[in-house]
Amino acid sequence: MREWRGVGLVAGWQVSASVCFYAVFAATAFLRADFGLTRFRTGLAVTAVIGGYTLALFAAGAVVDAYGERRPMVAGLLMMAVGCVAVAFAPSYPLVLAALFFVGVAYATAMPATNRAVLVVAPEGARNLAMNVKQVGVTVGSGLSAAVVTAAGTGGDWGTGFLVAAGVAVLVALVFAGYEGRSGSGALALPDVRGLLSGGSYRGLLVAGFFLGAAVFTTTGYVVLHMTDSVLASAAVAGGTLAAIQVTGSLGRLGGGAVADRLAIPAATANARVLLVQAVVTAVGFVAVTLVGTPLVAAAAFALLGFFVLGFPGMYYGCLTALVDDDEVGAATAGGQTAINLGGLLAPPAFGYLADTAGYALGWYGLAGCAALAALALVPLVRE
């Protein structure tokens, strides 16, 4: 089924999964208000969902390589639905964190399975664009979750947004049950981590992924709080800003994929070059957002930043999957996503601490440094 209809089906799955996973990023301001949290404790909500995601990644990658992508994708959506319902009805913040951790575990099926699936269905000559179309599902889903949760929260019940996300997940799981996909090896085995790490290019991608993960997860986790705290924007404007950066991030992914497909060089190098440009401009963008102080101008600045900082994953996975054989995509994706998630685990609480003690500007400067370090890690791969 190498056609765009198949790519659209996989992207649709990614949309629904991201609606569930990214709902917490839009709910941070409501969680802080309802449970009386500091910015640091608010950041733990992001840590919980990314923590579950990270711990389950290698297991998910091994399952995908062994049994194919179809069953893990259907089961993952149903598990995410259960987790979102649990978040909506959790009576205390610790239970909210536990439910978010479960949502993260369920979402671990996403990248190993969809990266494998998109390689199966991508039209000839459009591998990079197809990967980025699939990755647009992440930003579209997170943008939809921002709109749904913000609307529910401003109406007085943010938990309703999670219930909507759960309903969408169940419906899409039923639709996706008809997807055939490609069978796996049939043998469940531990990923060959040592073999993957033997490649210098793969190691460089892991380093870049760590710092880019710190940038993207912290941006999506704190843009709403920055808008409400620093530039005194309303909750509606702050939520709209989060949705806007998801839209521009989608455009960045599509644009990057189209450019990479047109470069007459190996796929790994083409993706690495585009990724390097995205990292450099992201570093500049983080400094720029500290220089604006009115709601509408700040929203526009973050929207422009989103084009680059949220535009990188398609390039990252396009580069990563070009470095390994198709039967190693699940394990390789697990390693790359783990690097991204580790950055996402460590950076949001650190950013929250800086915001509490020294203000938001210092936190954004720190993320600018992260993006610059990611660019440096990519230089050897670009030269190859």
XYZ file of C-alpha atoms in Angstrom:
384
model
C 0.000 0.000 0.000
C 2.713 2.461 -1.055
C 0.457 5.448 -1.560
C -0.515 8.669 0.193
C -3.750 7.122 1.455
C -1.689 4.800 3.620
C 0.452 7.690 4.849
C -2.749 9.544 5.757
C -4.001 6.569 7.747
C -0.794 6.364 9.766
C -0.803 10.144 10.269
C -4.405 9.931 11.498
C -3.370 7.404 14.126
C -0.589 9.763 15.193
C -3.051 12.653 15.490
C -5.305 10.766 17.885
C -2.396 9.470 19.970
C -0.946 12.974 20.265
C -4.299 14.405 21.327
C -4.062 12.108 24.371
C -0.359 12.538 25.115
C -0.094 16.308 24.701
C -3.286 17.184 26.565
C -1.237 17.633 29.734
C 0.818 20.426 28.139
C -2.319 22.501 27.651
C -3.557 21.652 31.151
C -0.555 22.959 33.111
C -2.125 26.295 34.063
C -5.358 24.585 35.147
C -3.474 21.966 37.174
C -1.512 24.665 38.956
C -4.663 26.600 39.799
C -6.692 23.576 40.933
C -4.004 21.983 43.091
C -2.122 25.131 44.212
C 1.191 24.091 42.659
C 4.508 25.864 42.310
C 5.967 26.110 38.823
C 8.420 23.351 39.740
C 5.667 20.949 40.847
C 3.661 21.857 37.764
C 6.622 20.748 35.664
C 6.407 17.319 37.293
C 3.227 16.663 35.285
C 5.286 16.860 32.113
C 7.997 14.748 33.764
C 5.450 12.051 34.682
C 4.069 11.593 31.182
C 7.519 11.689 29.567
C 8.880 9.354 32.259
C 6.343 6.656 31.461
C 6.981 7.180 27.759
C 10.737 6.827 28.171
C 10.741 3.745 30.391
C 8.527 1.806 27.983
C 10.259 2.765 24.735
C 12.719 -0.115 24.327
C 10.052 -2.658 25.232
C 7.703 -1.076 22.674
C 10.434 -1.039 20.036
C 11.188 -4.719 20.624
C 7.487 -5.635 20.365
C 7.116 -3.698 17.104
C 10.184 -5.326 15.524
C 8.954 -8.777 16.620
C 5.240 -8.596 15.845
C 4.809 -5.719 13.411
C 3.181 -2.370 13.995
C -0.557 -3.048 13.766
C -1.313 -4.674 17.112
C 0.886 -2.337 19.200
C -0.787 0.673 17.574
C -4.322 -0.519 18.305
C -3.491 -1.571 21.870
C -1.584 1.653 22.498
C -4.550 3.849 21.591
C -6.912 1.893 23.820
C -4.473 2.153 26.736
C -4.138 5.914 26.181
C -7.915 6.232 26.344
C -7.939 4.485 29.731
C -5.188 6.769 30.996
C -6.972 9.950 29.886
C -10.139 8.884 31.678
C -8.069 8.282 34.819
C -6.539 11.780 34.580
C -9.978 13.373 34.246
C -11.305 11.723 37.416
C -8.158 11.688 39.600
C -9.022 13.376 42.949
C -5.454 14.373 43.897
C -2.290 15.581 42.193
C -0.270 12.395 42.962
C -3.003 10.347 41.280
C -2.980 12.727 38.322
C 0.766 12.108 38.022
C 0.238 8.335 38.188
C -2.394 8.478 35.453
C -0.161 10.656 33.286
C 2.666 8.155 33.744
C 0.348 5.446 32.377
C -0.564 7.621 29.387
C 3.160 7.951 28.680
C 3.678 4.192 28.851
C 0.869 3.677 26.333
C 2.251 6.382 24.018
C 5.590 4.536 23.828
C 4.130 2.505 20.959
C 3.838 5.652 18.833
C 7.256 6.389 17.345
C 8.619 2.842 16.844
C 5.348 1.701 15.263
C 4.569 4.740 13.108
C 8.167 5.081 11.859
C 8.007 1.453 10.751
C 4.535 1.903 9.260
C 5.417 4.987 7.248
C 8.366 3.172 5.650
C 5.893 0.508 4.522
C 3.407 2.923 2.945
C 5.618 5.823 1.762
C 5.437 6.439 -2.022
C 8.686 5.934 -3.916
C 10.890 9.025 -3.919
C 8.931 10.731 -1.152
C 10.287 8.992 1.939
C 11.301 12.189 3.773
C 8.090 14.023 2.972
C 6.014 11.000 4.030
C 7.919 10.814 7.337
C 7.201 14.486 7.944
C 3.530 14.168 6.971
C 3.295 11.461 9.600
C 5.120 13.695 12.084
C 2.639 16.489 11.368
C 0.202 14.197 13.151
C 2.072 15.027 16.357
C 1.677 18.788 16.014
C -1.875 18.576 14.701
C -2.842 16.312 17.581
C -1.153 18.459 20.178
C -2.727 21.571 18.673
C -6.152 19.962 18.833
C -5.554 18.914 22.429
C -4.549 22.488 23.282
C -7.791 23.798 21.787
C -9.966 21.156 23.449
C -8.384 21.323 26.914
C -8.220 25.128 26.892
C -11.882 25.386 25.884
C -12.872 22.890 28.578
C -10.692 24.610 31.190
C -11.988 28.091 30.516
C -15.460 26.578 30.827
C -14.554 25.393 34.306
C -13.761 21.688 33.775
C -10.441 20.930 32.113
C -10.974 17.198 32.737
C -13.614 17.153 30.010
C -10.835 17.759 27.504
C -9.173 14.500 28.554
C -12.476 12.643 28.194
C -12.827 13.963 24.642
C -9.275 12.779 23.913
C -10.162 9.325 25.253
C -13.234 9.110 23.022
C -11.225 10.065 19.941
C -8.626 7.390 20.755
C -11.237 4.644 21.004
C -12.863 5.614 17.699
C -9.561 5.745 15.809
C -8.448 2.421 17.308
C -11.582 0.824 15.850
C -10.883 2.357 12.440
C -7.214 1.395 12.508
C -8.008 -2.233 13.303
C -8.415 -2.746 9.546
C -4.817 -1.708 8.798
C -2.694 -4.696 7.711
C 0.854 -3.409 8.031
C 3.932 -5.602 7.842
C 4.694 -8.621 10.000
C 7.729 -8.649 12.242
C 10.478 -11.169 12.847
C 8.244 -13.225 15.121
C 10.975 -13.434 17.767
C 10.846 -11.064 20.717
C 14.408 -10.113 21.643
C 16.314 -7.379 23.429
C 17.353 -4.545 21.086
C 20.976 -4.611 19.904
C 21.875 -1.401 21.693
C 25.612 -2.032 21.498
C 25.436 -2.528 17.744
C 23.481 0.672 17.260
C 25.871 2.681 19.422
C 28.847 1.451 17.421
C 27.950 3.951 14.711
C 29.353 7.432 15.270
C 26.572 9.085 13.276
C 23.919 7.387 15.414
C 25.677 8.529 18.600
C 25.773 12.096 17.316
C 22.045 11.959 16.630
C 21.433 10.771 20.191
C 23.324 13.750 21.602
C 21.454 16.154 19.333
C 18.178 14.453 20.257
C 18.807 14.977 23.961
C 19.220 18.729 23.592
C 16.435 19.114 21.034
C 14.133 17.124 23.308
C 14.932 19.516 26.129
C 13.973 22.398 23.851
C 10.737 21.047 22.413
C 9.216 19.554 25.566
C 10.053 22.585 27.689
C 8.657 24.949 25.085
C 5.346 23.121 24.859
C 5.240 22.627 28.625
C 5.865 26.240 29.636
C 4.659 28.482 26.830
C 1.193 28.730 28.420
C 2.625 29.662 31.819
C 5.070 32.121 30.271
C 2.252 33.833 28.412
C 0.035 34.124 31.504
C 2.824 35.031 33.949
C 5.297 37.125 31.971
C 3.182 38.963 29.406
C -0.121 38.785 31.335
C -2.036 37.132 28.521
C -5.445 35.604 29.168
C -5.810 31.824 29.391
C -7.505 31.838 25.988
C -4.635 33.744 24.333
C -2.063 31.524 26.052
C -3.823 28.369 24.886
C -4.133 29.845 21.412
C -0.388 30.478 21.401
C 0.281 26.808 22.182
C -2.064 25.801 19.369
C -0.347 28.288 17.025
C 3.120 26.861 17.583
C 1.735 23.418 16.787
C 0.390 24.743 13.483
C 3.662 26.418 12.541
C 5.551 23.336 13.721
C 3.486 21.285 11.268
C 4.437 23.655 8.468
C 8.079 23.400 9.494
C 7.958 19.604 9.274
C 6.367 19.604 5.834
C 8.766 22.237 4.546
C 11.791 20.424 5.924
C 10.729 17.107 4.413
C 10.137 18.652 0.999
C 13.566 20.325 1.058
C 15.332 17.115 2.132
C 13.722 15.111 -0.681
C 15.033 17.601 -3.231
C 18.668 17.483 -2.091
C 20.642 15.206 -4.394
C 22.599 13.612 -1.544
C 22.075 10.565 0.718
C 18.954 10.737 2.866
C 20.809 10.778 6.187
C 22.982 13.723 5.161
C 20.069 15.634 3.605
C 18.034 15.347 6.784
C 21.030 16.250 8.933
C 21.629 19.465 6.978
C 18.039 20.615 7.369
C 18.120 19.611 11.043
C 21.259 21.670 11.616
C 19.600 24.793 10.196
C 16.551 24.196 12.400
C 18.723 23.896 15.515
C 20.659 27.111 14.806
C 17.538 29.192 14.134
C 15.868 27.693 17.223
C 18.737 28.973 19.385
C 18.224 32.470 18.012
C 14.458 32.193 18.481
C 14.733 31.391 22.191
C 16.665 34.592 22.746
C 14.135 36.547 20.686
C 11.122 35.509 22.794
C 12.701 37.116 25.869
C 12.728 40.513 24.145
C 8.971 40.896 23.650
C 6.525 41.867 26.357
C 3.003 42.229 24.944
C 0.620 39.282 24.466
C 0.080 39.488 20.708
C 3.737 40.140 19.863
C 4.824 37.331 22.197
C 2.300 34.987 20.594
C 3.676 35.840 17.146
C 7.253 35.301 18.318
C 6.430 31.885 19.741
C 4.539 30.946 16.575
C 7.625 31.734 14.500
C 9.825 29.813 16.927
C 7.489 26.838 16.629
C 8.238 26.553 12.896
C 11.783 25.501 13.786
C 11.768 23.993 17.274
C 8.707 21.814 16.606
C 9.732 21.232 12.990
C 12.722 19.039 13.809
C 11.325 15.535 14.620
C 10.598 14.529 11.034
C 14.148 15.433 10.039
C 15.497 13.611 13.082
C 13.643 10.376 12.368
C 14.263 10.606 8.647
C 17.984 10.776 9.381
C 17.832 8.029 12.004
C 15.873 5.530 9.899
C 18.221 6.115 6.967
C 21.146 4.969 9.104
C 19.743 1.523 9.990
C 18.178 -1.474 8.250
C 14.380 -1.603 8.093
C 14.224 -4.517 10.552
C 16.013 -2.368 13.161
C 13.743 0.675 12.877
C 11.832 -0.112 16.084
C 14.948 -0.467 18.223
C 16.734 2.474 16.588
C 13.675 4.674 17.078
C 13.469 3.617 20.707
C 17.057 4.748 21.238
C 16.552 8.058 19.443
C 13.291 8.791 21.204
C 14.817 7.878 24.561
C 17.476 10.535 23.999
C 14.778 13.097 23.174
C 12.739 12.095 26.205
C 15.675 12.264 28.606
C 16.096 15.885 27.581
C 12.369 16.340 28.122
C 12.570 14.710 31.551
C 15.380 16.862 32.897
C 14.748 20.233 31.288
C 11.149 21.141 32.292
C 11.700 20.918 36.083
C 14.999 22.781 35.700
C 13.274 25.451 33.629
C 10.519 25.685 36.253
C 13.087 26.136 39.005
C 14.782 28.944 37.074
C 11.403 30.575 36.425
C 10.581 30.425 40.149
C 13.933 31.795 41.299
C 15.299 34.015 38.512
C 12.527 34.580 35.983
C 11.608 33.099 32.644
C 14.293 34.839 30.590
C 17.133 32.818 32.103
C 15.249 29.608 31.328
C 14.823 30.562 27.664
C 18.535 31.441 27.475
C 19.298 27.963 28.778
C 17.184 26.424 26.032
C 19.034 28.554 23.472
C 22.227 26.942 24.725
C 20.647 23.490 24.364
C 19.751 24.173 20.733
C 23.286 25.413 20.049
C 24.776 22.232 21.538
C 22.456 20.153 19.362
C 23.750 21.992 16.306
C 27.344 21.258 17.288
C 26.552 17.549 17.683
C 25.178 17.472 14.132
C 28.215 19.043 12.437
C 30.160 15.748 11.990
C 27.147 14.047 10.405
C 26.596 16.971 8.036
C 30.242 16.786 6.970
C 29.901 13.088 6.188
